[in-house]
Amino acid sequence: MRRTSTFVLLASVSFCTMMAAGPALSGEIRGRVLADDRPVPGVAIVAVPWETPFEEARREARREVLPSPIASVATGADGVFALSVNGGAPAREFRVRLEGGSIVTALVPGTFDAQETEDLGDLAVVKGARLAGRLETEQGTPVAGAEVLLFPSRGTGGGLESTIQKTKSGPDGAFRFDLALPDRNEVS
């Protein structure tokens, strides 16, 4: 009898210790990516740390690299994804970015936290198009090594936010974006 009560006591202490530490709750962001009402496989769904506009501007002014992704997953053949974010990570809000798979890079509006679970439903994206040009002075001399920015003038569809793309002009002043919107882009 004494052994049984010792076992029960040890089991109770172990269980209480595990519960006090608690499992790290993980959130999950689910959805499906579609372009022209068709599933898009191979799109990277990436949880990126959220930055305030000030933090983002400061990072860009200092030419610092983007923050490392928190988590990522690729869409399957059916365009479906389930992005799991570890709840044990430092409590930080994040945004969800869709990239690759020959789509125009886009952000899901709003922020999420690591314990949040949400079904985003169908996310309508736009297939990327090639946009190329050449930078020249007024005298026709190529402008090499210039930073060229691509500003999509509208959202990517489906309520998603467009992202600014950057590249540099080559020795002949030529530049190219492979994943631009099919129309209404601004280049600066």
Short mmCIF file of C-alpha atoms in Angstrom, two decimals:
data_model
loop_
_atom_site.label_atom_id
_atom_site.label_comp_id
_atom_site.label_asym_id
_atom_site.label_seq_id
_atom_site.Cartn_x
_atom_site.Cartn_y
_atom_site.Cartn_z
CA MET A 1 0.00 0.00 0.00
CA ARG A 2 2.78 2.38 0.82
CA ARG A 3 4.43 1.78 -2.57
CA THR A 4 1.21 2.62 -4.40
CA SER A 5 0.83 5.95 -2.64
CA THR A 6 4.49 6.82 -3.37
CA PHE A 7 3.93 6.02 -7.06
CA VAL A 8 0.75 8.09 -7.16
CA LEU A 9 2.53 10.97 -5.45
CA LEU A 10 5.45 10.85 -7.94
CA ALA A 11 3.09 10.59 -10.89
CA SER A 12 1.09 13.55 -9.59
CA VAL A 13 4.22 15.67 -9.09
CA SER A 14 5.48 14.79 -12.60
CA PHE A 15 2.10 15.63 -14.17
CA CYS A 16 1.85 18.94 -12.29
CA THR A 17 5.41 19.87 -13.32
CA MET A 18 4.59 19.17 -16.97
CA MET A 19 1.38 21.19 -16.77
CA ALA A 20 3.11 24.12 -15.04
CA ALA A 21 5.73 24.27 -17.78
CA GLY A 22 2.89 23.86 -20.24
CA PRO A 23 3.17 22.82 -23.82
CA ALA A 24 4.18 25.58 -26.21
CA LEU A 25 0.98 26.46 -27.99
CA SER A 26 1.39 26.66 -31.73
CA GLY A 27 -0.81 28.62 -34.02
CA GLU A 28 -1.74 27.59 -37.52
CA ILE A 29 -2.63 29.74 -40.49
CA ARG A 30 -4.47 27.80 -43.22
CA GLY A 31 -5.76 28.62 -46.65
CA ARG A 32 -5.63 27.91 -50.36
CA VAL A 33 -3.81 29.88 -53.07
CA LEU A 34 -5.58 30.34 -56.42
CA ALA A 35 -4.67 32.16 -59.64
CA ASP A 36 -7.38 32.43 -62.29
CA ASP A 37 -9.53 30.13 -60.09
CA ARG A 38 -6.89 27.37 -60.30
CA PRO A 39 -4.73 26.05 -57.43
CA VAL A 40 -1.12 27.28 -57.44
CA PRO A 41 1.37 24.68 -56.17
CA GLY A 42 4.81 25.56 -54.83
CA VAL A 43 4.00 28.99 -53.42
CA ALA A 44 6.05 29.74 -50.29
CA ILE A 45 3.86 30.88 -47.40
CA VAL A 46 6.22 32.70 -45.03
CA ALA A 47 5.68 34.09 -41.52
CA VAL A 48 7.84 37.23 -41.38
CA PRO A 49 8.32 39.36 -38.26
CA TRP A 50 6.13 42.45 -38.32
CA GLU A 51 7.98 45.76 -38.31
CA THR A 52 6.50 49.12 -37.50
CA PRO A 53 6.80 51.60 -40.36
CA PHE A 54 9.59 53.31 -38.41
CA GLU A 55 11.52 50.03 -37.91
CA GLU A 56 11.13 49.17 -41.59
CA ALA A 57 12.27 52.64 -42.75
CA ARG A 58 15.26 52.57 -40.40
CA ARG A 59 16.28 49.07 -41.59
CA GLU A 60 16.01 50.13 -45.24
CA ALA A 61 17.92 53.40 -44.65
CA ARG A 62 20.72 51.42 -43.04
CA ARG A 63 20.54 48.89 -45.89
CA GLU A 64 20.11 46.07 -43.40
CA VAL A 65 18.77 42.68 -44.42
CA LEU A 66 15.17 41.64 -43.93
CA PRO A 67 14.41 39.91 -40.62
CA SER A 68 14.67 36.12 -40.80
CA PRO A 69 11.40 34.27 -41.38
CA ILE A 70 9.77 32.70 -38.33
CA ALA A 71 8.31 29.77 -40.29
CA SER A 72 7.45 28.78 -43.84
CA VAL A 73 5.64 26.11 -45.82
CA ALA A 74 4.85 25.53 -49.50
CA THR A 75 1.42 25.04 -51.02
CA GLY A 76 0.60 21.54 -52.20
CA ALA A 77 -0.63 20.47 -55.63
CA ASP A 78 -4.12 21.56 -54.56
CA GLY A 79 -2.87 25.04 -53.53
CA VAL A 80 -3.61 24.29 -49.86
CA PHE A 81 -1.25 25.24 -47.03
CA ALA A 82 -1.08 24.98 -43.24
CA LEU A 83 1.58 27.26 -41.77
CA SER A 84 2.48 26.27 -38.19
CA VAL A 85 4.15 28.85 -36.01
CA ASN A 86 5.86 27.74 -32.81
CA GLY A 87 4.20 29.29 -29.79
CA GLY A 88 7.44 28.85 -27.83
CA ALA A 89 9.16 31.46 -29.98
CA PRO A 90 9.50 34.96 -28.54
CA ALA A 91 6.08 36.58 -28.51
CA ARG A 92 6.15 38.69 -31.64
CA GLU A 93 3.58 39.60 -34.22
CA PHE A 94 4.16 38.47 -37.76
CA ARG A 95 2.80 38.98 -41.26
CA VAL A 96 2.14 36.31 -43.86
CA ARG A 97 3.92 36.73 -47.20
CA LEU A 98 3.18 34.70 -50.35
CA GLU A 99 6.06 34.37 -52.80
CA GLY A 100 7.48 32.14 -55.53
CA GLY A 101 5.45 29.77 -57.67
CA SER A 102 5.56 32.44 -60.42
CA ILE A 103 3.09 34.71 -58.59
CA VAL A 104 3.41 38.39 -57.75
CA THR A 105 4.71 38.55 -54.15
CA ALA A 106 1.91 39.61 -51.80
CA LEU A 107 1.16 40.14 -48.12
CA VAL A 108 -1.96 39.03 -46.27
CA PRO A 109 -3.44 42.14 -44.61
CA GLY A 110 -3.05 42.39 -40.85
CA THR A 111 -0.79 40.74 -38.30
CA PHE A 112 -0.94 37.44 -36.44
CA ASP A 113 0.58 36.09 -33.24
CA ALA A 114 2.19 32.69 -32.67
CA GLN A 115 -0.77 31.24 -30.75
CA GLU A 116 -3.36 32.33 -33.31
CA THR A 117 -5.15 29.84 -35.53
CA GLU A 118 -7.02 31.15 -38.54
CA ASP A 119 -8.42 29.88 -41.82
CA LEU A 120 -7.82 32.52 -44.49
CA GLY A 121 -9.93 30.68 -47.06
CA ASP A 122 -9.15 31.14 -50.75
CA LEU A 123 -6.44 33.70 -51.51
CA ALA A 124 -6.62 35.00 -55.08
CA VAL A 125 -3.17 35.87 -56.45
CA VAL A 126 -1.89 37.12 -59.79
CA LYS A 127 0.62 35.32 -61.98
CA GLY A 128 3.70 37.44 -62.51
CA ALA A 129 4.64 39.02 -65.84
CA ARG A 130 8.03 40.19 -67.10
CA LEU A 131 8.68 43.92 -67.09
CA ALA A 132 11.93 45.22 -68.57
CA GLY A 133 13.38 48.57 -69.47
CA ARG A 134 16.51 50.62 -69.79
CA LEU A 135 17.71 53.66 -67.84
CA GLU A 136 19.36 56.42 -69.84
CA THR A 137 20.35 60.01 -69.30
CA GLU A 138 18.77 62.70 -71.47
CA GLN A 139 21.77 62.32 -73.79
CA GLY A 140 21.10 58.57 -74.19
CA THR A 141 23.98 57.37 -72.00
CA PRO A 142 23.12 54.17 -70.04
CA VAL A 143 22.78 54.55 -66.27
CA ALA A 144 24.52 51.54 -64.72
CA GLY A 145 24.10 50.30 -61.15
CA ALA A 146 21.03 52.38 -60.33
CA GLU A 147 18.46 51.01 -57.90
CA VAL A 148 15.16 50.51 -59.69
CA LEU A 149 11.93 50.19 -57.72
CA LEU A 150 8.71 48.61 -58.94
CA PHE A 151 5.53 49.90 -57.30
CA PRO A 152 2.40 47.91 -58.17
CA SER A 153 -0.33 50.53 -58.48
CA ARG A 154 -3.05 48.27 -57.12
CA GLY A 155 -3.43 45.23 -54.88
CA THR A 156 -2.75 41.77 -56.20
CA GLY A 157 -6.41 40.86 -55.99
CA GLY A 158 -8.33 38.92 -53.38
CA GLY A 159 -7.67 41.60 -50.76
CA LEU A 160 -3.91 40.93 -50.67
CA GLU A 161 -1.34 43.74 -50.50
CA SER A 162 1.27 44.23 -53.20
CA THR A 163 4.92 44.54 -52.27
CA ILE A 164 7.60 46.84 -53.65
CA GLN A 165 10.28 45.07 -55.67
CA LYS A 166 13.88 46.23 -56.14
CA THR A 167 16.62 45.53 -58.68
CA LYS A 168 19.70 47.26 -60.09
CA SER A 169 20.33 48.35 -63.67
CA GLY A 170 23.09 46.53 -65.54
CA PRO A 171 26.14 48.05 -67.30
CA ASP A 172 23.95 48.89 -70.29
CA GLY A 173 21.26 50.47 -68.09
CA ALA A 174 18.92 47.49 -68.57
CA PHE A 175 16.72 46.22 -65.74
CA ARG A 176 14.13 43.46 -65.46
CA PHE A 177 11.43 42.30 -63.07
CA ASP A 178 10.17 38.76 -63.66
CA LEU A 179 7.17 38.93 -61.31
CA ALA A 180 5.49 42.25 -62.03
CA LEU A 181 1.76 42.74 -62.27
CA PRO A 182 0.52 42.32 -65.85
CA ASP A 183 -0.41 46.03 -65.99
CA ARG A 184 -0.45 49.34 -64.08
CA ASN A 185 3.03 49.23 -62.54
CA GLU A 186 5.11 52.27 -61.67
CA VAL A 187 8.89 52.20 -61.99
CA SER A 188 11.09 54.67 -60.15
#
